[in-house]
Coordinates of C-alpha atoms in Angstrom, one line a residue:
M217 CA 15.8 -7.9 19.0
K218 CA 13.0 -6.2 20.6
V219 CA 10.7 -3.6 18.0
L220 CA 8.0 -0.8 18.8
Y221 CA 6.3 -0.7 15.6
H222 CA 4.7 3.4 14.8
I223 CA 1.8 4.0 12.7
A224 CA 0.6 7.6 12.0
T225 CA -2.4 6.5 9.7
L226 CA -6.1 5.6 11.3
R227 CA -7.1 2.4 12.9
P228 CA -8.4 0.9 10.2
K229 CA -12.2 -1.1 10.2
Y230 CA -11.0 -3.7 9.1
P231 CA -7.1 -4.3 10.1
K232 CA -7.1 -8.5 9.3
A233 CA -7.5 -6.2 5.2
E234 CA -5.2 -3.3 5.5
A235 CA -1.8 -4.2 3.6
I236 CA 0.1 -1.6 7.0
T237 CA -1.7 -3.9 9.3
Q238 CA -0.6 -7.0 7.6
E239 CA 2.5 -6.1 7.5
V240 CA 3.6 -5.6 10.9
T241 CA 2.1 -8.3 12.4
A242 CA 4.0 -10.2 9.7
L243 CA 7.2 -8.3 11.3
S244 CA 6.3 -8.4 14.8
N245 CA 5.4 -12.2 14.5
R246 CA 8.9 -12.8 13.3
F247 CA 11.2 -9.8 15.1
G248 CA 9.1 -9.7 18.3
G249 CA 7.7 -6.4 19.3
E250 CA 4.2 -4.1 19.2
M251 CA 2.4 -2.1 17.4
V252 CA 1.3 1.4 18.3
Y253 CA -1.1 3.4 16.7
T254 CA 0.1 7.4 17.0
N255 CA -2.1 9.8 15.3
P256 CA -4.5 11.2 18.4
N257 CA -6.8 12.4 16.0
E258 CA -8.6 8.4 16.5
V259 CA -9.7 10.0 19.9
S260 CA -9.6 13.1 19.9
P261 CA -13.4 16.4 19.4
I262 CA -10.1 18.3 18.0
Y263 CA -8.4 17.9 14.6
I264 CA -4.5 17.6 15.5
P265 CA -2.3 18.2 12.7
R266 CA 0.8 16.6 12.5
L267 CA 3.1 17.9 13.9
L268 CA 1.9 17.2 16.9
F269 CA 1.6 13.2 16.9
G270 CA 3.3 11.1 18.5
L271 CA 3.7 13.6 21.3
H272 CA 0.9 12.5 23.8
L273 CA 1.9 8.9 23.4
L274 CA 6.2 10.5 24.3
R275 CA 6.4 9.4 27.8
D276 CA 4.8 5.7 27.2
L277 CA 7.4 5.2 25.0
R278 CA 10.7 6.7 26.3
Q279 CA 9.3 4.2 29.6
K280 CA 9.8 1.1 26.4
E281 CA 12.6 1.9 24.7
A282 CA 14.2 0.1 27.9
A283 CA 13.2 -3.7 26.0
L284 CA 13.7 -2.4 23.1
D285 CA 16.0 -2.2 19.8
L286 CA 14.7 0.1 17.8
H287 CA 11.9 2.0 16.0
H288 CA 10.5 0.8 12.3
F289 CA 7.8 4.1 12.1
Y290 CA 5.3 3.4 9.2
N291 CA 3.9 6.3 7.3
P292 CA 2.5 6.9 3.2
D293 CA 4.7 10.1 3.0
P294 CA 8.0 11.7 4.3
F295 CA 6.8 13.7 6.6
P296 CA 8.7 15.6 10.1
Y297 CA 6.9 14.1 12.6
P298 CA 8.4 16.2 15.3
Y299 CA 8.4 13.4 17.8
L300 CA 10.5 10.3 16.7
R301 CA 13.7 13.0 17.3
L302 CA 12.6 12.4 20.4
L303 CA 13.0 9.2 21.0
R304 CA 16.9 7.5 22.0
R305 CA 16.4 3.7 20.0
P306 CA 17.4 3.9 16.5
V307 CA 15.0 5.4 14.1
I308 CA 13.6 3.9 10.7
Y309 CA 11.0 5.6 9.0
A310 CA 8.8 3.7 6.6
I311 CA 7.6 5.4 3.1
T312 CA 4.8 3.6 2.2
C313 CA 3.9 4.8 -0.6
G314 CA 6.5 5.8 -3.6
V315 CA 7.8 9.6 -2.7
Q316 CA 6.7 12.5 -5.2
E317 CA 9.3 14.6 -7.2
R318 CA 8.7 17.0 -4.6
E319 CA 12.5 17.7 -2.4
P320 CA 11.0 16.6 2.1
N321 CA 12.5 18.5 5.3
L322 CA 16.5 16.6 3.8
K323 CA 18.6 18.0 7.1
Y324 CA 15.3 15.7 9.1
F325 CA 15.6 12.8 6.4
A326 CA 20.0 12.9 6.8
A327 CA 18.7 12.7 11.4
L328 CA 17.3 9.5 10.8
D329 CA 18.5 6.2 11.7
G330 CA 16.8 4.5 8.1
I331 CA 14.4 5.8 5.5
S332 CA 13.1 2.4 4.6
V333 CA 11.8 2.5 0.4
Y334 CA 9.9 -0.1 -1.1
D335 CA 10.9 0.5 -4.5
E336 CA 13.9 1.1 -6.4
R337 CA 12.0 5.0 -8.0
S338 CA 12.1 6.3 -4.3
E339 CA 15.0 5.0 -3.3
K340 CA 16.3 6.7 -6.3
R341 CA 15.1 9.9 -5.7
L342 CA 16.3 9.9 -2.1
R343 CA 20.1 8.9 -3.2
D344 CA 19.8 11.7 -5.5
W345 CA 18.8 14.5 -2.8
G346 CA 21.8 13.1 -1.6
L347 CA 20.0 10.8 2.1
E348 CA 22.9 8.2 2.3
N349 CA 20.6 6.1 4.7
V350 CA 18.8 4.9 2.5
Y351 CA 17.4 1.0 2.5
L352 CA 15.1 -0.8 -0.4
T353 CA 12.9 -3.5 1.1
R354 CA 11.2 -5.6 -0.7
P355 CA 7.0 -5.6 0.2
G356 CA 6.2 -10.2 0.7
I357 CA 2.7 -11.7 1.1
E358 CA 1.1 -15.0 2.3
T359 CA 0.8 -17.0 -0.4
E360 CA 0.7 -19.8 -0.3
R361 CA -3.6 -18.4 0.9
F362 CA -3.7 -17.8 -2.3
T363 CA -4.3 -20.8 -5.3
C364 CA -5.3 -19.9 -9.3
T365 CA -8.4 -21.5 -10.3
P366 CA -7.8 -20.0 -14.1
Q367 CA -10.9 -18.0 -16.4
P368 CA -10.8 -18.3 -19.2
L369 CA -12.0 -14.7 -21.1
G370 CA -15.7 -14.8 -22.2
S371 CA -18.5 -12.8 -22.7
E372 CA -17.6 -11.1 -19.7
I373 CA -14.1 -8.6 -18.0
R374 CA -13.7 -9.9 -14.4
I375 CA -11.8 -6.9 -12.1
M376 CA -10.7 -6.0 -8.9
A377 CA -9.8 -3.4 -7.8
G378 CA -8.6 -2.4 -3.9
S379 CA -7.5 0.9 -2.4
A380 CA -10.0 2.6 -1.7
P381 CA -11.3 6.3 -0.9
W382 CA -9.9 7.6 2.6
N383 CA -11.9 10.8 1.3
I384 CA -14.2 11.9 -1.4
E385 CA -11.3 13.2 -3.7
Q386 CA -9.7 10.6 -3.6
F387 CA -12.9 9.0 -5.8
K388 CA -11.0 10.9 -8.6
S389 CA -7.3 10.4 -7.2
K390 CA -7.6 7.1 -7.2
G391 CA -9.6 6.0 -10.3
V392 CA -13.0 5.1 -9.0
E393 CA -14.8 7.8 -11.2
A394 CA -12.6 6.8 -14.3
L395 CA -13.2 3.4 -13.8
L396 CA -16.6 3.9 -12.8
E397 CA -17.3 5.8 -16.5
A398 CA -15.0 2.8 -18.3
A399 CA -18.1 0.7 -17.0
R400 CA -20.6 2.2 -18.4
Q401 CA -18.9 3.0 -22.1
Y402 CA -17.7 -0.4 -21.8
P403 CA -20.7 -3.0 -20.8
R404 CA -18.6 -6.4 -20.7
L405 CA -16.5 -5.0 -17.9
K406 CA -17.6 -6.3 -14.6
L407 CA -16.4 -4.2 -11.1
T408 CA -15.6 -5.8 -8.1
F409 CA -15.0 -3.3 -4.8
L410 CA -13.4 -3.9 -1.5
W411 CA -14.0 -1.7 0.7
R412 CA -13.3 -0.7 3.9
G413 CA -16.2 0.7 6.0
V414 CA -15.4 4.0 4.6
L415 CA -17.7 6.4 2.4
V416 CA -19.7 3.0 1.4
E417 CA -22.8 4.7 1.5
E418 CA -21.4 7.8 -1.6
M419 CA -20.7 4.2 -3.7
K420 CA -23.4 3.3 -3.8
K421 CA -25.2 6.3 -4.7
R422 CA -22.4 6.5 -7.6
V423 CA -22.7 3.1 -8.6
Q424 CA -26.6 3.3 -8.2
R425 CA -26.5 7.6 -10.6
L426 CA -25.2 5.5 -13.0
G427 CA -27.2 2.0 -13.6
L428 CA -23.8 0.5 -13.4
E429 CA -25.9 -1.8 -10.4
E430 CA -25.4 -5.0 -12.3
Q431 CA -22.1 -4.0 -13.8
V432 CA -20.4 -3.3 -9.3
R433 CA -20.2 -5.4 -6.7
V434 CA -18.9 -3.3 -4.0
I435 CA -17.9 -5.8 -1.0
N436 CA -18.0 -3.5 2.6
R437 CA -16.8 -6.2 5.0
Q438 CA -13.5 -9.0 5.9
V439 CA -13.2 -11.2 2.7
D440 CA -11.5 -14.2 1.5
V441 CA -9.3 -12.5 -1.0
N442 CA -8.4 -15.5 -2.6
A443 CA -12.3 -16.8 -3.5
V444 CA -13.1 -13.4 -4.2
L445 CA -9.9 -12.9 -6.8
S446 CA -10.8 -16.9 -8.6
Q447 CA -14.1 -15.2 -10.2
Q448 CA -11.6 -13.0 -11.6
H449 CA -9.2 -11.8 -14.2
A450 CA -7.2 -9.4 -13.2
S451 CA -6.5 -7.0 -10.7
I452 CA -6.7 -3.1 -10.8
T453 CA -5.3 0.0 -8.7
L454 CA -5.0 2.9 -9.8
A455 CA -4.0 6.1 -8.7
E456 CA -3.3 10.0 -9.9
E457 CA 0.1 10.5 -8.2
A458 CA 2.6 8.2 -6.1
G459 CA 1.4 9.1 -2.6
I460 CA -1.9 8.2 -1.7
V461 CA -1.4 3.7 -2.9
K462 CA 0.5 1.4 -1.3
A463 CA 4.5 1.4 -3.7
H464 CA 2.9 -2.7 -4.2
P465 CA -0.5 -2.1 -3.6
H466 CA -1.2 -6.0 -1.6
S467 CA -4.5 -6.6 -3.4
L468 CA -2.2 -6.7 -6.8
L469 CA 0.3 -8.7 -5.1
D470 CA -2.5 -10.8 -3.7
S471 CA -3.5 -11.1 -7.3
L472 CA -0.4 -12.0 -8.6
A473 CA -0.6 -14.9 -6.5
A474 CA -3.7 -16.7 -7.1
G475 CA -1.8 -16.0 -10.7
K476 CA -5.1 -13.2 -12.2
P477 CA -2.9 -10.5 -13.7
V478 CA -2.9 -6.7 -12.6
L479 CA -3.4 -3.5 -14.3
V480 CA -1.7 -0.4 -11.5
S481 CA -1.8 2.9 -13.3
Q482 CA 2.0 4.4 -14.9
A483 CA 2.1 6.9 -11.7
I484 CA 2.3 3.9 -8.4
P485 CA 6.0 2.9 -8.2
M486 CA 5.3 -0.8 -9.3
A487 CA 4.4 -0.4 -13.0
D488 CA 7.7 -1.0 -13.3
Y489 CA 7.4 -4.3 -12.0
V490 CA 5.1 -5.3 -14.0
A491 CA 6.1 -3.3 -17.8
Q492 CA 9.7 -5.9 -16.1
T493 CA 7.6 -8.9 -16.2
G494 CA 5.1 -8.1 -18.1
C495 CA 2.5 -10.1 -15.8
G496 CA -0.6 -6.9 -16.4
Q497 CA -1.1 -3.9 -18.1
V498 CA 0.6 -0.4 -16.8
V499 CA -2.7 2.3 -17.3
P500 CA -0.8 5.1 -18.6
E501 CA -3.4 7.5 -17.4
V502 CA -6.8 7.6 -14.4
T503 CA -8.6 8.3 -17.9
P504 CA -11.9 6.0 -18.3
E505 CA -10.4 6.0 -22.2
A506 CA -7.0 5.1 -21.1
I507 CA -8.3 2.7 -18.7
M508 CA -10.5 0.9 -21.9
E509 CA -7.0 0.6 -24.3
A510 CA -6.1 -0.9 -21.3
L511 CA -8.8 -3.4 -21.0
A512 CA -8.4 -3.9 -25.1
A513 CA -4.5 -5.7 -24.2
L514 CA -5.1 -6.9 -21.5
E515 CA -7.1 -9.2 -23.3
E516 CA -5.2 -9.4 -26.6
N517 CA -2.7 -10.8 -24.4
Y518 CA -4.3 -12.3 -21.6
T519 CA -3.2 -16.4 -21.8
R520 CA 0.3 -15.3 -21.8
Q521 CA -0.2 -12.8 -19.1
Q522 CA -1.9 -14.4 -16.6
R523 CA 0.9 -17.6 -16.6
I524 CA 3.6 -14.7 -16.1
A525 CA 1.3 -13.6 -13.3
Q526 CA 1.4 -17.0 -11.8
E527 CA 5.0 -17.6 -11.8
A528 CA 5.6 -14.3 -11.1
G529 CA 3.5 -13.1 -7.5
Q530 CA 4.6 -16.9 -6.1
R531 CA 7.5 -15.9 -7.1
D532 CA 8.8 -13.1 -6.6
Y533 CA 6.5 -11.6 -3.4
A534 CA 7.3 -14.6 -0.6
M535 CA 7.3 -13.5 3.3
D536 CA 10.9 -15.3 3.7
A537 CA 12.3 -12.4 1.4
M538 CA 10.5 -10.6 2.5
F539 CA 11.9 -10.7 6.3
A540 CA 15.4 -10.9 5.1
S541 CA 15.2 -7.5 3.9
F542 CA 14.1 -6.3 7.1
Q543 CA 16.8 -8.8 8.6
A544 CA 19.2 -6.9 6.8
M545 CA 18.1 -3.5 6.9
Y546 CA 17.7 -3.6 11.3
T547 CA 21.4 -5.6 11.7
A548 CA 22.9 -2.9 9.5
V549 CA 20.7 0.4 11.5
L550 CA 22.0 -1.1 15.1
N551 CA 25.5 -1.7 13.6
A552 CA 26.1 1.8 12.7
R553 CA 24.6 2.7 15.3
S554 CA 26.6 0.9 17.9
N555 CA 29.8 2.3 15.6
R556 CA 28.6 5.9 16.1

C-alpha cells in the first residue's frame, strides 16, 4: 500500500515536536508513502485563501497518483478544499480537531471516500448530519519512549502546558491568559510551557508584565518531553472551542504515558475519556477560577489519578492500536471504491 499524506497547515518550525507530523511520519513508515504540505502561504508573497490550497500542486499530485493507492488529507476543521475533488485516487479527509456545532458542506463531504475523526463526539455529530462515510480512528504515540517518575505533591504543583498559540487571539482561546492569571493568584503553581517558535517574545513579555518569572518557564526548542514530564505533577491543555486543538492533544497523551494526570477543557473531546477513566480533571471553563478549582480537585485525588494515568496511558494510546484502526479504514475505503 502507498499513501500520499496531505497537510493543509504551515510547515512547523519544530517538526519532530508537532503532533500531526509525528503521526504522519509514523503512518508513512508503517504503510509506505510520503508527505506533502499543500498550504502555498509558506512561500507566497501575498496571502492565498484556503479555497486555492493545493491547486498549485495539482499537476504533480496527479503524476504521483500512478503509484498511489489513496490520498490522506489532514486539516483541523471540515473545510471544503476544491482541489481534493479533482484527484483520481480515493481521498480520506482527516479532521484532526473536534467537529463543532456548525454544519459543514455536507454535499462535499458525502462525496469523499472517507472522513476520519478521532473522537466519538465528532463521529456522532457527522452521522447525525447524515454522513455515512465516517471512520473513527485511534490516536497513538510511542508509549515506550516514556517512563513514570512519580513526583509527590509538596510545596509546589508543577504543570506542563502544550498546544502553544499560533496567533495572538489564541493566547485567550487556548487558555494561556487564564493560566497565567491563575499562577498570579496561586503562588504554588509552577508552569512549564512547551513553545514552538511562534510568538515567543510576546509570551515572555506577558510573563514579565505579571511578575511570574519565578513561576513560569517557557521552553522554546525541541526537548525530550519525557525528561520534562519527569519533573511535573500533571499536564494541561485548554481551549474555548473544539476546533483549535487536536481532539486528543499529543502533550496529554505523552503525559499519560509518563504516568502524569491531565487537566483538559470540556470543549476538547478528550475530556470525555478523562471523565470516564478518572485519569485527571475536566476544566469546565477557560477561566482562572475554573483552573484553580480543577487544580484543587487534582491535588485532593492525586494518588488515585496518578495510578490511573500510568495504566491508561500505556494501555490506550499504543501505536499498534492506532495502526490497526488506520489499516481497517484504508481497507474499507479501497474495497468500497473497487465495488463502485
